[in-house]
PDB file of C-alpha atoms in Angstrom:
ATOM      1  CA  MET W   1     -12.545  24.145 -26.555  1.00 46.00           C
ATOM      2  CA  THR W   2     -14.882  23.064 -28.338  1.00 45.00           C
ATOM      3  CA  SER W   3     -18.886  23.817 -27.848  1.00 43.00           C
ATOM      4  CA  GLU W   4     -18.792  19.765 -27.112  1.00 44.00           C
ATOM      5  CA  GLN W   5     -16.453  19.539 -24.517  1.00 42.00           C
ATOM      6  CA  THR W   6     -17.188  20.145 -20.978  1.00 43.00           C
ATOM      7  CA  PRO W   7     -14.856  21.546 -18.395  1.00 46.00           C
ATOM      8  CA  ALA W   8     -14.375  19.285 -15.640  1.00 46.00           C
ATOM      9  CA  THR W   9     -15.986  20.330 -12.025  1.00 45.00           C
ATOM     10  CA  GLU W  10     -12.958  20.127  -9.977  1.00 48.00           C
ATOM     11  CA  ALA W  11     -15.462  20.517  -6.750  1.00 50.00           C
ATOM     12  CA  ASN W  12     -18.528  21.372  -5.574  1.00 57.00           C
ATOM     13  CA  THR W  13     -19.494  23.697  -2.748  1.00 61.00           C
ATOM     14  CA  GLY W  14     -22.302  21.813  -1.189  1.00 71.00           C
ATOM     15  CA  PRO W  15     -22.288  19.592   1.731  1.00 82.00           C
ATOM     16  CA  ARG W  16     -20.360  16.036   1.330  1.00 86.00           C
ATOM     17  CA  PRO W  17     -22.657  13.430   1.446  1.00 89.00           C
ATOM     18  CA  ARG W  18     -21.801  10.545   4.003  1.00 92.00           C
ATOM     19  CA  ARG W  19     -21.803   8.110   0.832  1.00 93.00           C
ATOM     20  CA  LEU W  20     -18.852   9.585  -0.543  1.00 93.00           C
ATOM     21  CA  THR W  21     -17.167   9.843   2.944  1.00 94.00           C
ATOM     22  CA  TYR W  22     -17.684   6.303   3.434  1.00 95.00           C
ATOM     23  CA  ALA W  23     -16.180   5.947  -0.028  1.00 95.00           C
ATOM     24  CA  ALA W  24     -13.180   8.026   0.419  1.00 96.00           C
ATOM     25  CA  GLY W  25     -12.627   6.134   3.844  1.00 96.00           C
ATOM     26  CA  LEU W  26     -12.510   2.471   2.204  1.00 96.00           C
ATOM     27  CA  ALA W  27     -10.274   3.499  -0.772  1.00 96.00           C
ATOM     28  CA  ALA W  28      -8.039   5.105   2.139  1.00 96.00           C
ATOM     29  CA  LEU W  29      -8.095   1.744   4.284  1.00 96.00           C
ATOM     30  CA  GLU W  30      -7.373  -0.265   1.050  1.00 95.00           C
ATOM     31  CA  GLY W  31      -4.341   2.469   0.337  1.00 95.00           C
ATOM     32  CA  LEU W  32      -3.186   2.159   4.057  1.00 96.00           C
ATOM     33  CA  ALA W  33      -3.146  -1.828   3.578  1.00 94.00           C
ATOM     34  CA  LEU W  34      -1.178  -1.599   0.369  1.00 93.00           C
ATOM     35  CA  ALA W  35       1.457   0.456   2.146  1.00 96.00           C
ATOM     36  CA  VAL W  36       1.325  -1.046   5.243  1.00 95.00           C
ATOM     37  CA  GLY W  37       1.754  -4.260   3.301  1.00 92.00           C
ATOM     38  CA  GLY W  38       4.636  -3.218   1.086  1.00 93.00           C
ATOM     39  CA  VAL W  39       6.441  -1.962   3.907  1.00 95.00           C
ATOM     40  CA  TRP W  40       6.305  -4.861   5.441  1.00 93.00           C
ATOM     41  CA  MET W  41       7.409  -7.399   2.591  1.00 90.00           C
ATOM     42  CA  LEU W  42      10.318  -4.509   1.905  1.00 91.00           C
ATOM     43  CA  VAL W  43      11.411  -4.861   5.562  1.00 90.00           C
ATOM     44  CA  GLU W  44      11.717  -8.707   5.294  1.00 87.00           C
ATOM     45  CA  GLY W  45      13.183  -8.496   2.165  1.00 87.00           C
ATOM     46  CA  LEU W  46      16.358  -6.621   3.463  1.00 87.00           C
ATOM     47  CA  THR W  47      16.663  -7.569   7.147  1.00 87.00           C
ATOM     48  CA  GLY W  48      15.154 -11.375   6.740  1.00 79.00           C
ATOM     49  CA  ALA W  49      15.652 -14.642   5.091  1.00 73.00           C
ATOM     50  CA  PRO W  50      13.805 -14.337   1.904  1.00 70.00           C
ATOM     51  CA  ASP W  51      13.691 -17.198  -0.382  1.00 78.00           C
ATOM     52  CA  ASP W  52      14.255 -14.328  -3.285  1.00 81.00           C
ATOM     53  CA  ARG W  53      15.878 -10.919  -1.611  1.00 85.00           C
ATOM     54  CA  ARG W  54      15.224  -8.809  -5.061  1.00 87.00           C
ATOM     55  CA  SER W  55      11.893 -10.395  -5.680  1.00 87.00           C
ATOM     56  CA  ALA W  56      10.726  -9.309  -1.681  1.00 87.00           C
ATOM     57  CA  VAL W  57      12.296  -5.849  -2.093  1.00 89.00           C
ATOM     58  CA  THR W  58      10.970  -5.336  -5.573  1.00 92.00           C
ATOM     59  CA  GLY W  59       7.355  -6.546  -4.010  1.00 91.00           C
ATOM     60  CA  GLY W  60       7.390  -4.049  -1.596  1.00 92.00           C
ATOM     61  CA  ILE W  61       8.507  -1.047  -3.028  1.00 94.00           C
ATOM     62  CA  THR W  62       5.462  -2.167  -6.041  1.00 95.00           C
ATOM     63  CA  LEU W  63       3.002  -2.362  -2.894  1.00 94.00           C
ATOM     64  CA  VAL W  64       3.968   1.040  -1.828  1.00 95.00           C
ATOM     65  CA  VAL W  65       4.086   2.581  -5.501  1.00 95.00           C
ATOM     66  CA  LEU W  66       0.302   0.697  -5.490  1.00 94.00           C
ATOM     67  CA  ALA W  67      -0.766   2.442  -2.625  1.00 95.00           C
ATOM     68  CA  LEU W  68      -0.797   5.998  -3.700  1.00 96.00           C
ATOM     69  CA  LEU W  69      -3.519   5.366  -5.848  1.00 95.00           C
ATOM     70  CA  PRO W  70      -6.286   4.539  -3.373  1.00 96.00           C
ATOM     71  CA  LEU W  71      -4.489   7.241  -1.536  1.00 97.00           C
ATOM     72  CA  LEU W  72      -4.798  10.037  -3.955  1.00 96.00           C
ATOM     73  CA  ALA W  73      -8.240   8.710  -4.442  1.00 96.00           C
ATOM     74  CA  ALA W  74      -9.615   8.911  -1.335  1.00 96.00           C
ATOM     75  CA  ARG W  75      -7.791  12.506  -0.844  1.00 97.00           C
ATOM     76  CA  GLY W  76     -10.078  14.147  -3.444  1.00 96.00           C
ATOM     77  CA  LEU W  77     -13.291  12.384  -2.809  1.00 95.00           C
ATOM     78  CA  LEU W  78     -13.154  13.831   0.569  1.00 95.00           C
ATOM     79  CA  LYS W  79     -12.245  17.098  -1.242  1.00 94.00           C
ATOM     80  CA  GLN W  80     -15.021  16.114  -3.386  1.00 94.00           C
ATOM     81  CA  LYS W  81     -12.790  16.320  -6.639  1.00 94.00           C
ATOM     82  CA  SER W  82     -14.605  14.876  -9.886  1.00 92.00           C
ATOM     83  CA  TRP W  83     -11.114  13.441 -10.942  1.00 94.00           C
ATOM     84  CA  SER W  84     -11.412  11.181  -8.088  1.00 94.00           C
ATOM     85  CA  ARG W  85     -13.632   8.915  -8.435  1.00 94.00           C
ATOM     86  CA  GLY W  86     -11.962   7.344 -11.523  1.00 93.00           C
ATOM     87  CA  PRO W  87      -8.784   6.192  -9.648  1.00 94.00           C
ATOM     88  CA  ALA W  88     -11.267   4.889  -6.855  1.00 95.00           C
ATOM     89  CA  VAL W  89     -13.130   2.956  -9.208  1.00 95.00           C
ATOM     90  CA  ILE W  90     -10.358   1.105 -10.912  1.00 95.00           C
ATOM     91  CA  THR W  91      -8.676   0.578  -7.004  1.00 93.00           C
ATOM     92  CA  GLN W  92     -11.728  -1.427  -6.556  1.00 95.00           C
ATOM     93  CA  ILE W  93     -12.356  -3.172 -10.340  1.00 96.00           C
ATOM     94  CA  MET W  94      -8.506  -4.242  -9.468  1.00 94.00           C
ATOM     95  CA  ALA W  95      -9.195  -5.401  -5.989  1.00 94.00           C
ATOM     96  CA  LEU W  96     -11.983  -7.647  -6.847  1.00 95.00           C
ATOM     97  CA  PRO W  97      -9.909 -10.754  -8.712  1.00 95.00           C
ATOM     98  CA  VAL W  98      -7.088  -9.998  -5.931  1.00 93.00           C
ATOM     99  CA  ALA W  99      -9.748 -11.104  -3.843  1.00 94.00           C
ATOM    100  CA  TYR W 100     -11.217 -13.920  -5.789  1.00 95.00           C
ATOM    101  CA  ASN W 101      -7.223 -15.362  -5.870  1.00 94.00           C
ATOM    102  CA  LEU W 102      -7.549 -14.940  -1.970  1.00 92.00           C
ATOM    103  CA  LEU W 103     -10.528 -17.026  -1.985  1.00 93.00           C
ATOM    104  CA  GLN W 104      -9.128 -19.857  -3.790  1.00 93.00           C
ATOM    105  CA  ALA W 105      -6.399 -20.357  -1.365  1.00 88.00           C
ATOM    106  CA  ASP W 106      -6.716 -22.925   1.295  1.00 81.00           C
ATOM    107  CA  SER W 107      -4.894 -20.931   4.066  1.00 85.00           C
ATOM    108  CA  VAL W 108      -5.990 -18.241   6.130  1.00 83.00           C
ATOM    109  CA  ALA W 109      -6.045 -15.748   3.256  1.00 88.00           C
ATOM    110  CA  ILE W 110      -9.614 -16.664   2.884  1.00 92.00           C
ATOM    111  CA  PRO W 111     -11.165 -14.405   5.232  1.00 93.00           C
ATOM    112  CA  ALA W 112      -8.751 -11.654   3.596  1.00 91.00           C
ATOM    113  CA  GLY W 113     -10.437 -12.377   0.177  1.00 93.00           C
ATOM    114  CA  ILE W 114     -14.231 -11.814   1.608  1.00 95.00           C
ATOM    115  CA  ALA W 115     -13.064  -9.259   3.608  1.00 94.00           C
ATOM    116  CA  LEU W 116     -11.439  -7.499   0.070  1.00 94.00           C
ATOM    117  CA  ALA W 117     -14.630  -8.438  -1.724  1.00 96.00           C
ATOM    118  CA  VAL W 118     -16.866  -6.826   0.474  1.00 97.00           C
ATOM    119  CA  VAL W 119     -14.789  -3.377   0.925  1.00 96.00           C
ATOM    120  CA  ALA W 120     -14.440  -3.561  -2.904  1.00 96.00           C
ATOM    121  CA  VAL W 121     -18.136  -4.390  -3.931  1.00 97.00           C
ATOM    122  CA  VAL W 122     -19.728  -1.615  -1.393  1.00 97.00           C
ATOM    123  CA  ALA W 123     -17.008   0.821  -2.399  1.00 96.00           C
ATOM    124  CA  LEU W 124     -18.178   0.433  -5.922  1.00 96.00           C
ATOM    125  CA  VAL W 125     -22.049   1.101  -4.766  1.00 96.00           C
ATOM    126  CA  LEU W 126     -20.844   3.917  -3.153  1.00 95.00           C
ATOM    127  CA  LEU W 127     -18.795   5.307  -6.166  1.00 94.00           C
ATOM    128  CA  VAL W 128     -21.790   4.925  -8.445  1.00 92.00           C
ATOM    129  CA  ASN W 129     -24.745   5.857  -6.234  1.00 90.00           C
ATOM    130  CA  PRO W 130     -26.159   9.381  -7.886  1.00 90.00           C
ATOM    131  CA  ALA W 131     -25.622  11.202  -4.861  1.00 88.00           C
ATOM    132  CA  THR W 132     -21.804  10.741  -5.109  1.00 90.00           C
ATOM    133  CA  THR W 133     -21.855  11.362  -9.039  1.00 89.00           C
ATOM    134  CA  GLN W 134     -23.714  14.440  -8.140  1.00 89.00           C
ATOM    135  CA  ALA W 135     -21.798  16.106  -5.469  1.00 90.00           C
ATOM    136  CA  LEU W 136     -18.712  15.275  -7.537  1.00 90.00           C
ATOM    137  CA  GLY W 137     -20.331  16.927 -10.011  1.00 89.00           C
ATOM    138  CA  ILE W 138     -20.240  14.494 -12.537  1.00 86.00           C
ATOM    139  CA  LYS W 139     -22.426  14.576 -15.420  1.00 81.00           C
ATOM    140  CA  GLY W 140     -23.829  11.316 -17.208  1.00 70.00           C
ATOM    141  CA  PRO W 141     -23.232  10.930 -20.902  1.00 69.00           C
ATOM    142  CA  GLY W 142     -24.619  13.290 -23.351  1.00 56.00           C
ATOM    143  CA  ARG W 143     -25.657  15.981 -20.717  1.00 57.00           C
ATOM    144  CA  ALA W 144     -24.752  19.425 -22.036  1.00 53.00           C
ATOM    145  CA  GLN W 145     -23.410  21.907 -19.588  1.00 55.00           C
ATOM    146  CA  ASP W 146     -26.601  23.961 -20.136  1.00 49.00           C
ATOM    147  CA  GLY W 147     -28.651  20.540 -19.475  1.00 52.00           C
ATOM    148  CA  LYS W 148     -29.511  20.631 -22.722  1.00 50.00           C
ATOM    149  CA  GLN W 149     -29.313  17.416 -24.758  1.00 47.00           C
TER     150      GLN W 149
END
């Protein structure tokens, strides 16, 4: 390890801020929604009469696997692991175009798009909050271990 690299802080021993708990809850909610949707698609594909059984099964498996990212991030956020913010932020960034597409639909998907957009934006705000960053032990760019620049 060179002097310019800083080791990742795995956990902060201080109390977990509510913002961090809320961000973890929102990430877990998104992961749970993905998992439920994936299982539903998988069951429909296997037992129902979808137009394309292979696509339904593949889509269901894909959603279940994608659910792992926000669920693991939520667990890491609750345990105050510094690595968990990245996957949580990525999840929110990926949710925004999905929400936009849902808002473009002429159906009952519009309320789902509004809900997803609100959850994603709120989670992003919580994740970039200085209290959250400090609780995760994440230092800004250019800051050395000992506080020197």
